[in-house]
Short mmCIF file of C-alpha atoms in Angstrom, two decimals:
data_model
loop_
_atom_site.label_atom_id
_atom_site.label_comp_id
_atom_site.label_asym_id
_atom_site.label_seq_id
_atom_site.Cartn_x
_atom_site.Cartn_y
_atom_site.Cartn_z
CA UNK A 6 -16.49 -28.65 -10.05
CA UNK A 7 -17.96 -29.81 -6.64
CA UNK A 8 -19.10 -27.07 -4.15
CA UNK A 9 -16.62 -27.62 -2.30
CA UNK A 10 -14.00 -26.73 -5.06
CA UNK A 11 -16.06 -23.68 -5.82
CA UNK A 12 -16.06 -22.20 -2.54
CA UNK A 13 -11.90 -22.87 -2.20
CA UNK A 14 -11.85 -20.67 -5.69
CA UNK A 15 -13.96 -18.01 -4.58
CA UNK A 16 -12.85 -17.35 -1.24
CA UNK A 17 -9.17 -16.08 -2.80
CA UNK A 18 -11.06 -14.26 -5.87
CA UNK A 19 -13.24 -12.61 -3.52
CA UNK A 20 -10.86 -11.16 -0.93
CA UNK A 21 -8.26 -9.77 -3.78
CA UNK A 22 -11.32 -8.10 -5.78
CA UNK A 23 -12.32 -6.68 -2.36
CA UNK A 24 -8.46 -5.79 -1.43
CA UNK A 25 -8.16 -4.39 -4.85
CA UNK A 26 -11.06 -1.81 -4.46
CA UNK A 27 -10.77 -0.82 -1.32
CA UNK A 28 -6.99 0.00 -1.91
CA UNK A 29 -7.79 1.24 -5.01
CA UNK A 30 -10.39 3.64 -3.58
CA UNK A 31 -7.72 4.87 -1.29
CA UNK A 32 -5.52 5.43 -3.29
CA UNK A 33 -7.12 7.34 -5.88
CA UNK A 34 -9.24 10.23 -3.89
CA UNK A 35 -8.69 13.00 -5.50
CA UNK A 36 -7.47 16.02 -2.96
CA UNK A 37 -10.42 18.63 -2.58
CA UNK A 38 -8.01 21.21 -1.87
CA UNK A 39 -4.54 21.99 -4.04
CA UNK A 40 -1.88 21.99 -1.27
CA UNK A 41 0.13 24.39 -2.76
CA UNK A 42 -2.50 27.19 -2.70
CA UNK A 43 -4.03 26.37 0.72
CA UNK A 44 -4.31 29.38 2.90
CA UNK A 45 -4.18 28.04 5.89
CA UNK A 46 -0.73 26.69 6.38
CA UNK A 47 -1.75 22.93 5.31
CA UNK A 48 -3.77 22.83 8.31
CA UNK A 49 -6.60 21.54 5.78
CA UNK A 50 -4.28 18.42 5.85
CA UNK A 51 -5.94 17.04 8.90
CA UNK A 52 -10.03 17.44 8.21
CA UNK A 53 -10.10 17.92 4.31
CA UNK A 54 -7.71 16.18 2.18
CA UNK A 55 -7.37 12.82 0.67
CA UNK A 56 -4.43 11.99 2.95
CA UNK A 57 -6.25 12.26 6.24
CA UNK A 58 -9.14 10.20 4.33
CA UNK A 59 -6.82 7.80 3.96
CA UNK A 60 -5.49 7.78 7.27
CA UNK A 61 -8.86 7.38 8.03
CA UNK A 62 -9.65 4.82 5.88
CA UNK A 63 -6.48 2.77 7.13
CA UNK A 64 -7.56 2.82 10.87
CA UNK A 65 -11.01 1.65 10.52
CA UNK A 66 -9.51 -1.72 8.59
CA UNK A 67 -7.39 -1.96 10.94
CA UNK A 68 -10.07 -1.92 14.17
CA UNK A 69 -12.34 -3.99 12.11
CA UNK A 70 -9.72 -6.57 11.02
CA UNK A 71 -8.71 -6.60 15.04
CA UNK A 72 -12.24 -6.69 16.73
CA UNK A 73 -14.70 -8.50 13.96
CA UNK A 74 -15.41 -11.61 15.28
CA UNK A 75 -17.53 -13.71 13.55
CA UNK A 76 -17.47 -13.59 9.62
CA UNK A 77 -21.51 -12.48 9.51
CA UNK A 78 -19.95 -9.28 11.21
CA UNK A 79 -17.08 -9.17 8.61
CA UNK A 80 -20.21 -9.01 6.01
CA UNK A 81 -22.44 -6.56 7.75
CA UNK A 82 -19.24 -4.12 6.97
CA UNK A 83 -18.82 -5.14 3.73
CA UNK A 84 -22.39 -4.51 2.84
CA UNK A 85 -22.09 -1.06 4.23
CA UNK A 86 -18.42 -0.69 2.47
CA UNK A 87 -20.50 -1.56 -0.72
CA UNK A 88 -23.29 1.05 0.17
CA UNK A 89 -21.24 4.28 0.84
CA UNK A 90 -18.55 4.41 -1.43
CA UNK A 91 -20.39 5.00 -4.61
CA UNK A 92 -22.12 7.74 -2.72
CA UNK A 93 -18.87 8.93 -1.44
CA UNK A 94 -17.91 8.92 -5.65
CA UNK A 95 -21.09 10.48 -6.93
CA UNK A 96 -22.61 12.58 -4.36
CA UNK A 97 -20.63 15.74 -3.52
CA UNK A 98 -20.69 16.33 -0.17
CA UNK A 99 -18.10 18.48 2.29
CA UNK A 100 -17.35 15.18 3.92
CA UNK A 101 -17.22 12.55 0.48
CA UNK A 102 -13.37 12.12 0.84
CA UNK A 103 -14.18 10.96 4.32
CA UNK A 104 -16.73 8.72 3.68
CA UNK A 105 -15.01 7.43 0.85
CA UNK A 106 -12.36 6.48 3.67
CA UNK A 107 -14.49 5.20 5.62
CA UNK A 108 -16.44 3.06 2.89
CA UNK A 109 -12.84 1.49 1.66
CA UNK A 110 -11.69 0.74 5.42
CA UNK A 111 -14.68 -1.43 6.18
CA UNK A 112 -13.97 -3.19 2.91
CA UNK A 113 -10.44 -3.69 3.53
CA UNK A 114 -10.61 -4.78 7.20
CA UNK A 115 -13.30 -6.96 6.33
CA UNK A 116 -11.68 -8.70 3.93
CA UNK A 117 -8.73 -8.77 6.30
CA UNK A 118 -10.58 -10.49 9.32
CA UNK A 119 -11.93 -12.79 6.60
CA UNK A 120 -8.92 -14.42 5.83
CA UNK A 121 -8.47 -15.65 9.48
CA UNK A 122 -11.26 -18.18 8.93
CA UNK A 123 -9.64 -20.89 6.76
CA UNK A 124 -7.37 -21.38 4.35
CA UNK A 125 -5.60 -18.86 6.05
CA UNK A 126 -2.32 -18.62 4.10
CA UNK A 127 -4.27 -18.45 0.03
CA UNK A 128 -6.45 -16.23 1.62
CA UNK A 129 -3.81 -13.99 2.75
CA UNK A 130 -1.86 -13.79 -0.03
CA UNK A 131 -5.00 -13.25 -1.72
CA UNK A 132 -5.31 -9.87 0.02
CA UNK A 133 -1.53 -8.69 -0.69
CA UNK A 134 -2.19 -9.62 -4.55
CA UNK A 135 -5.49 -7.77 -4.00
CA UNK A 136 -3.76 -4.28 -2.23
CA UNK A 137 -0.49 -4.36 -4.33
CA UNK A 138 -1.77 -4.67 -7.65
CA UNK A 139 -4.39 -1.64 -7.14
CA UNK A 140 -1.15 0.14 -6.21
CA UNK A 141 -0.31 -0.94 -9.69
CA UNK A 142 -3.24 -0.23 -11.60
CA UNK A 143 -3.96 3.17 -9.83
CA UNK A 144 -1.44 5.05 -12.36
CA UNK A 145 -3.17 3.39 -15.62
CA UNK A 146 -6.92 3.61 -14.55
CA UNK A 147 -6.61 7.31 -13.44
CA UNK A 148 -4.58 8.14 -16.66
CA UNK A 149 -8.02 7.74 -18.34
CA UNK A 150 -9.67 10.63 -16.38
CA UNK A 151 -9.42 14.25 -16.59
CA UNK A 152 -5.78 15.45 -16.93
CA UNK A 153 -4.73 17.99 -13.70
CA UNK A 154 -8.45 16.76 -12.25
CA UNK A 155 -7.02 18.20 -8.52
CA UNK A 156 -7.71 21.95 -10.52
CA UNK A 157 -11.09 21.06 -12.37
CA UNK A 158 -14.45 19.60 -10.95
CA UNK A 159 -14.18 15.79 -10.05
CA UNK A 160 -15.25 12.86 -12.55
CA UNK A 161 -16.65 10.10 -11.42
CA UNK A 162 -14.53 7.27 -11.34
CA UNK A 163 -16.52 5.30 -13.39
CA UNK A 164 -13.89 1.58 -13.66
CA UNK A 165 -14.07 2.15 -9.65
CA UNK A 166 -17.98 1.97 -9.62
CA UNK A 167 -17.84 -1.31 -12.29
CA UNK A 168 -15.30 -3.24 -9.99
CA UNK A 169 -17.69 -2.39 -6.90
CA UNK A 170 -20.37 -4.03 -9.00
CA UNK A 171 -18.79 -7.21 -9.77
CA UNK A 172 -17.25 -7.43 -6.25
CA UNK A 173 -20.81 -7.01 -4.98
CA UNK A 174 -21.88 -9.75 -6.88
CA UNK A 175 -19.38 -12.09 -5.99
CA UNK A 176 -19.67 -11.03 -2.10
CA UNK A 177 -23.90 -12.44 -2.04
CA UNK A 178 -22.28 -14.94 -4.05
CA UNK A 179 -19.79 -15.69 -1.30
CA UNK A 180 -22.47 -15.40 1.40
CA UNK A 181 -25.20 -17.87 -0.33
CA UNK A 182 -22.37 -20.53 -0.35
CA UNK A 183 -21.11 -19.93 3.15
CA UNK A 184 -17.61 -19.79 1.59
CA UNK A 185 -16.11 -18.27 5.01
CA UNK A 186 -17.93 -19.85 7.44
CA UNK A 187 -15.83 -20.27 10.22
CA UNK A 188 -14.39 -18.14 13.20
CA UNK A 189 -11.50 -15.92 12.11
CA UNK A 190 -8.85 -16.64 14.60
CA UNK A 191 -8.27 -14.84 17.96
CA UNK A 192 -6.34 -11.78 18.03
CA UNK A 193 -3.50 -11.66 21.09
CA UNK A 194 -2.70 -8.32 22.12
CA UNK A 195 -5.26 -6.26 20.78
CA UNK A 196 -4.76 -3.22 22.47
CA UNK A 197 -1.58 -3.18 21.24
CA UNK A 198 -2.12 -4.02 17.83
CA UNK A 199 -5.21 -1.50 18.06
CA UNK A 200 -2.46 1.10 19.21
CA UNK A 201 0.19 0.66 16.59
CA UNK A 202 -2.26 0.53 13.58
CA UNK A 203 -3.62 4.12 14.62
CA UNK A 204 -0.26 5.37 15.33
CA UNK A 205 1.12 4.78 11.92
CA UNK A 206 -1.42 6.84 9.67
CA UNK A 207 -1.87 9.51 12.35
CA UNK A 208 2.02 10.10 12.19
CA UNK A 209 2.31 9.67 8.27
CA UNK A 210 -0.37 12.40 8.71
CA UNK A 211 1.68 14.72 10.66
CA UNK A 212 4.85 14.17 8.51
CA UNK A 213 2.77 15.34 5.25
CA UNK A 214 2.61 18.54 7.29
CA UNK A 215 6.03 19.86 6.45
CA UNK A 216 6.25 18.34 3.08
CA UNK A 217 2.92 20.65 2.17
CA UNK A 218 4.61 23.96 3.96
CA UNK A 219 8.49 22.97 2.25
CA UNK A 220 6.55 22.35 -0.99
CA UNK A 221 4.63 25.68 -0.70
CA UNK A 222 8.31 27.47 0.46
CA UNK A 223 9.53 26.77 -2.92
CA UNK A 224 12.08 29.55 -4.35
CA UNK A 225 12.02 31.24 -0.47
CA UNK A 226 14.67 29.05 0.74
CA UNK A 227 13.07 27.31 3.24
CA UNK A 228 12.90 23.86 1.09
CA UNK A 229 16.47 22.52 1.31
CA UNK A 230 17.05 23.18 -2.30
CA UNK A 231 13.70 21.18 -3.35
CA UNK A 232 14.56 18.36 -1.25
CA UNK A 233 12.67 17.01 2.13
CA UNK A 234 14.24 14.56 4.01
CA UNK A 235 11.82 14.17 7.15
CA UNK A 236 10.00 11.35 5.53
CA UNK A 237 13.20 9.17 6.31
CA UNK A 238 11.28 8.89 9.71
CA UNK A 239 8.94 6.67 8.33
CA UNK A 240 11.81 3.88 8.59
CA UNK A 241 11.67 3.86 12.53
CA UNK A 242 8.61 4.35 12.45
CA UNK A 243 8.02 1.15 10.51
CA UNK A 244 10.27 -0.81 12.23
CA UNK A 245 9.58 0.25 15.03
CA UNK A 246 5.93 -0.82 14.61
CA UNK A 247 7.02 -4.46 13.75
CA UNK A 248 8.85 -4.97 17.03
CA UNK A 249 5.76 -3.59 18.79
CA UNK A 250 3.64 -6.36 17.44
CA UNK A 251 2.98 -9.26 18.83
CA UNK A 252 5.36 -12.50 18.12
CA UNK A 253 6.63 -12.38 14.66
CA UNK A 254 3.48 -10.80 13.38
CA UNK A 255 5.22 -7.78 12.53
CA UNK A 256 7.60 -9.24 10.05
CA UNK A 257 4.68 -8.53 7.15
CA UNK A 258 5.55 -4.49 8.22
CA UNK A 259 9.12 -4.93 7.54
CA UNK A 260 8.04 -6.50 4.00
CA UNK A 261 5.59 -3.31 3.61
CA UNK A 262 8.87 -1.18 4.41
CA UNK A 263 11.15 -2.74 2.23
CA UNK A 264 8.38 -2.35 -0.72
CA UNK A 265 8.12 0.79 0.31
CA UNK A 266 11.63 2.04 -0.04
CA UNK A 267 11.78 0.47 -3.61
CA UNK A 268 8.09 1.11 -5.25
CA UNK A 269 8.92 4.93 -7.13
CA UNK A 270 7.24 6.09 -10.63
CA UNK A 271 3.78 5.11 -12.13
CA UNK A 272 3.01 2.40 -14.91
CA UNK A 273 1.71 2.34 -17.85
CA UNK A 274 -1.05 -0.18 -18.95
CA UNK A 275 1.09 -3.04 -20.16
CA UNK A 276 4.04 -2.76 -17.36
CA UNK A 277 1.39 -2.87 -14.87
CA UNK A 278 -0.34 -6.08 -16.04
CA UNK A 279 3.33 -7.65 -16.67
CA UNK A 280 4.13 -6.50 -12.89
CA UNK A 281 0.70 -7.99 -11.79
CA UNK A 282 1.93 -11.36 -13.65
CA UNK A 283 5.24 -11.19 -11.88
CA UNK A 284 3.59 -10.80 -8.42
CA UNK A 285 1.67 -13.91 -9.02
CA UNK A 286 4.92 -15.48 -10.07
CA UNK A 287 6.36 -14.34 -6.76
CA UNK A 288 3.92 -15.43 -4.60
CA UNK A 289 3.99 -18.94 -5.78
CA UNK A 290 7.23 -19.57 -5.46
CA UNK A 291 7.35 -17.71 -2.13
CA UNK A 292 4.54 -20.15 -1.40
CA UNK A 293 6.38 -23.31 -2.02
CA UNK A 294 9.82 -21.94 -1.42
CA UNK A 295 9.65 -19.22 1.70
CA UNK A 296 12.89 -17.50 1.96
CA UNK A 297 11.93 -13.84 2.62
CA UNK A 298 15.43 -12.50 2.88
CA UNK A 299 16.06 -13.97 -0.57
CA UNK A 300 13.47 -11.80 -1.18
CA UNK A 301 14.71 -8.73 0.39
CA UNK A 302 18.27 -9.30 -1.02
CA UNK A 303 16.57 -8.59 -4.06
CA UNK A 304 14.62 -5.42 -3.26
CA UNK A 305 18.37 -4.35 -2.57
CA UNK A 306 19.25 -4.76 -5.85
CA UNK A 307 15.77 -2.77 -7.22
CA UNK A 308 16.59 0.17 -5.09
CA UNK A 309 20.21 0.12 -6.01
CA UNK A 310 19.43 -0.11 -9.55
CA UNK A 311 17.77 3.70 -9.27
CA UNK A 312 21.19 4.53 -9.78
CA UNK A 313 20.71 4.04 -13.16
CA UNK A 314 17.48 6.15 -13.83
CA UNK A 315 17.61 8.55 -16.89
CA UNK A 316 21.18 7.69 -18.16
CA UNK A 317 22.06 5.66 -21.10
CA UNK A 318 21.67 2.62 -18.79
CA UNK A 319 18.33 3.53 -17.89
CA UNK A 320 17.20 -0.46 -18.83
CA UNK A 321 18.76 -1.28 -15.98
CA UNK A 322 16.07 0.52 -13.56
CA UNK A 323 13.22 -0.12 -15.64
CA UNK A 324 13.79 -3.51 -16.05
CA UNK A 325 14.46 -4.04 -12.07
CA UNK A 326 10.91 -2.07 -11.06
CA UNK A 327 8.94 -4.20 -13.54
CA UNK A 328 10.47 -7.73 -12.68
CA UNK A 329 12.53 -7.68 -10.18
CA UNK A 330 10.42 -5.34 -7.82
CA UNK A 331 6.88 -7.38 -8.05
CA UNK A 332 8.60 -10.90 -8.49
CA UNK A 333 10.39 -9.75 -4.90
CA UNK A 334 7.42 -8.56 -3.40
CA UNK A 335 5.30 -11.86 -4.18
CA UNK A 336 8.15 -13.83 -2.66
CA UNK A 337 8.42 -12.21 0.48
CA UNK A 338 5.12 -11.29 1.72
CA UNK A 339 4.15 -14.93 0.64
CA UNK A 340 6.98 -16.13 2.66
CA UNK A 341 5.81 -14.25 5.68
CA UNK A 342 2.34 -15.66 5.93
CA UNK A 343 0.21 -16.47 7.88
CA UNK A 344 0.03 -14.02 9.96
CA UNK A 345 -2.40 -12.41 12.02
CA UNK A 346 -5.18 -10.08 10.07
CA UNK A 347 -4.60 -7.15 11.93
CA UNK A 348 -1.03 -7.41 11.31
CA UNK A 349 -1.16 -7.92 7.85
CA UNK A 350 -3.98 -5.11 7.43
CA UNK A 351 -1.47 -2.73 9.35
CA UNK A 352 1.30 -3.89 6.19
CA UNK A 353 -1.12 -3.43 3.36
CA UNK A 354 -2.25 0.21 4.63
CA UNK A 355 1.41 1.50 5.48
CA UNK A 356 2.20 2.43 1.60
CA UNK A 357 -1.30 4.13 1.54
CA UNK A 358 -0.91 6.09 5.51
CA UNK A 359 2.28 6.64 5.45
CA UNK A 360 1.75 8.80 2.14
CA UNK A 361 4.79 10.60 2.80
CA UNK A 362 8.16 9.60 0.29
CA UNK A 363 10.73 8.16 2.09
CA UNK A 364 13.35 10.85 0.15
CA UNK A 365 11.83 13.38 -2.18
CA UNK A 366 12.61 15.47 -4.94
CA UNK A 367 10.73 18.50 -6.29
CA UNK A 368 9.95 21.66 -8.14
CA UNK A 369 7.63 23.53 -9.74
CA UNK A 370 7.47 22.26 -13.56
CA UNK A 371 8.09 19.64 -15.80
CA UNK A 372 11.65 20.76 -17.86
CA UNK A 373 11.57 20.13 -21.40
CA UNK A 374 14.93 21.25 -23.38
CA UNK A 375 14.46 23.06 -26.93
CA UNK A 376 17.21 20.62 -28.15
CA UNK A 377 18.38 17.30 -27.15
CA UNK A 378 21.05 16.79 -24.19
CA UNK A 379 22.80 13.90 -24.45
CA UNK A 380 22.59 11.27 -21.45
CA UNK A 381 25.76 10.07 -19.49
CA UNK A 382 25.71 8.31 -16.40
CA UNK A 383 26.72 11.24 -13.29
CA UNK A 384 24.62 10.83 -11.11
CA UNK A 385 24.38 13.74 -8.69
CA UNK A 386 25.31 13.78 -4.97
CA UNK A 387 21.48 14.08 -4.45
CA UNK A 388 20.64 10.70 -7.08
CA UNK A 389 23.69 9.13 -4.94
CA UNK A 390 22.13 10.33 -1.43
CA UNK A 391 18.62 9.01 -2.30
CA UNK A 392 19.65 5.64 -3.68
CA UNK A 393 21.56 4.88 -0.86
CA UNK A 394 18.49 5.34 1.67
CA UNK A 395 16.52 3.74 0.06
CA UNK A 396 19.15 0.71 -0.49
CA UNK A 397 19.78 1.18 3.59
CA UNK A 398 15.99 1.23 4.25
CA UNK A 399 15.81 -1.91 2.25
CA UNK A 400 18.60 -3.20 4.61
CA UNK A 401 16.65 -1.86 7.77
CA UNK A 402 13.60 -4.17 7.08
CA UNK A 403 16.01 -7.71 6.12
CA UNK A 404 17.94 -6.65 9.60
CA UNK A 405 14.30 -6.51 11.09
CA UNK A 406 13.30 -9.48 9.56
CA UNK A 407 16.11 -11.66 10.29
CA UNK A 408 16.41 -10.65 14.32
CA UNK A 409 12.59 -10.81 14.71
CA UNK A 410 12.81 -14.65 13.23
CA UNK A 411 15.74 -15.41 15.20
CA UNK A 412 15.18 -14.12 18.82
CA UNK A 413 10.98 -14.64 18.47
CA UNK A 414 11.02 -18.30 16.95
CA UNK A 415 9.77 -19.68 20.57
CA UNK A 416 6.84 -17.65 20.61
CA UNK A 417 3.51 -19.15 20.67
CA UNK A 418 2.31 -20.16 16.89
CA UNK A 419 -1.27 -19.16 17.13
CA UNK A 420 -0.16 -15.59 17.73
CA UNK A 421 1.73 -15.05 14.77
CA UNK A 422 1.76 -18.19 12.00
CA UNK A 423 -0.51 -20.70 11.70
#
């Protein structure tokens, strides 16, 4: 292969590695404090939990995907990203979860303001491959640690340490070939974009607020019968976000959103690398074919098909989250790009900030019966309730999509698409 082949390989393999830890990272803190025990109302939330390290973690990509200008920046933050997280994993500090954060935001934005140099569109999809398959993996990889770790000391996450390795290697690789060598592309609006990507982890901060104190109100009353429907506010918020954007940048949000409403449950190791495969699958044809309300037409059908969850016709659910769900996903953030990097940083975080479920169901232990109960499909007024937001958030973000790419089509290309 020529050099110049080799660079055009690396460039894509580097950002999704990168994508991949860093979202990985964020996704996997483990919480210093048990929420349910905290003494002091939750309040811990906002200085000493994973969640507001993640928030954290999400605005810094965000600032550095909006204000890094010249890709040697991008790799000064990188090579600092590299530096503190494994001390934010090995060293216990009363501010790791933080610098964790911190370490996986510089990565992430990074990366992000990266893929505005050239070859913007791979590159791009590149980083959604990257940040949705760690979503993925993160139930699999953690699986391997030590069970209930959030009530025993941390362990360090030893795969997260060995993919930091190899992604360091491939990053001086990357540099000593100039693979991204040009300027990433001007940002338009950037106090705007600056404002919405710090408003949407701050608020999915404050929303986790209530779901700690109805969590900890369990068997008092005060937790509407185990349920907590606040986080519905996160679909406003969302598209409320996109709209706020500049151009049609914020159509990647609505794509975030309508993964959001539909992405429920943990993998095992095989259904993750078949939904990995299927993502890949979606992204290609997405990238030949872009029809990203094809795309959310089927995310319909993935949240409707929760219907189906523990009944006889259970097949029907699993079979919709492990093909249907990353096949859709591929299709329609590949249809949607390029975009800005800021934009699509702002997408990529808003599963990870926003930590809060969109509709939620709880209690305090796992039931096991002493004899077998036969399954029948009745789904509760609850299983109905909850399927139908998510199927109407789903519907939210296509609405979204469609007006923003009907009434925005005359905006000015280099502020949105390439």
């Amino acid at each position: 292969m020529t050099s110049t082949a080799v660079r055009r390989v690396l460039g894509p393999v580097t950002i999704a590695l990168g994508a991949f830890v860093a979202a990985l990272a964020l996704t996997t803190m483990a919480s210093r404090y048990d929420a349910l025990y905290a003494d002091d109302a939750g309040l811990h939330l906002f200085y000493s939990s994973a969640t507001s390290a993640s928030a954290l973690g999400s605005i810094v990509a965000v600032i550095i995907a909006a204000t890094v200008g010249k890709p040697r920046n991008a790799f000064i933050a990188i090579g600092f990203g590299i530096v503190l997280l494994p001390v934010a994993i090995l060293v216990d500090t009363p501010v790791d979860l933080h610098l964790g954060g911190l370490a996986a935001g510089l990565i992430l934005g990074s990366c992000a303001a990266l893929t505005g140099t050239r070859d913007r569109r791979i590159l791009q999809c590149a980083l959604v491959i990257g940040v949705v398959s760690a979503f993925a993996a993160a139930g699999p990889l953690e699986s391997n640690r030590i069970r209930y770790s959030d009530y025993s000391a941390q362990t360090p996450q030893v795969y997260l340490l060995v993919l930091l390795g190899v992604y360091a290697a491939l990053f001086v690789l990357s540099g000593s070939m100039s693979t991204f060598d040009a300027s990433p592309a001007r940002t338009q609006g950037t106090s705007r974009v600056l404002l919405v990507g710090i408003v949407i982890p701050v608020a999915g901060l404050v929303l986790y607020l209530p779901f700690v104190r109805s969590v900890a109100s369990l068997g008092s009353g005060g937790a509407m019968q185990s349920r907590w429907l606040l986080g519905l506010a996160v679909v406003p918020l969302l598209v409320g976000a996109a709209f706020a954007l500049p151009a049609v940048s914020g159509t990647v949000v609505l794509a975030a959103l309508a993964y959001l409403a539909t992405a429920t449950g943990s993998f095992e190791t095989s259904t993750a690398i078949v939904f990995v495969a299927l993502l890949l699958a979606g992204t290609a044809v997405g990238w030949r074919w872009p029809f990203p309300l094809t795309g959310m037409g089927i995310l319909v059908v993935v949240a409707a098909a929760a219907l189906f969850a523990d009944t006889p016709l259970e097949m029907i659910d699993t079979i919709a989250k492990t093909v249907l769900l990353p096949f859709a996903t591929g299709l329609v953030f590949a249809s949607l790009v390029p975009t800005t990097s800021p934009a699509l940083t702002i997408a990529v975080t808003a599963p990870i900030a926003v930590s809060v479920p969109i509709v939620a169901e709880f209690g305090w232990t796992a039931y096991t019966p002493l004899t077998s109960i036969e399954r029948t499909f009745s789904p509760s007024a609850w299983e109905w309730t909850s399927t139908a937001v998510s199927v109407l958030s789903v519907l939210a973000a296509g609405i979204g999509l469609a007006v923003l790419q009907r009434h925005r089509i005359s905006e000015p290309q280099d502020s949105g698409r390439a």
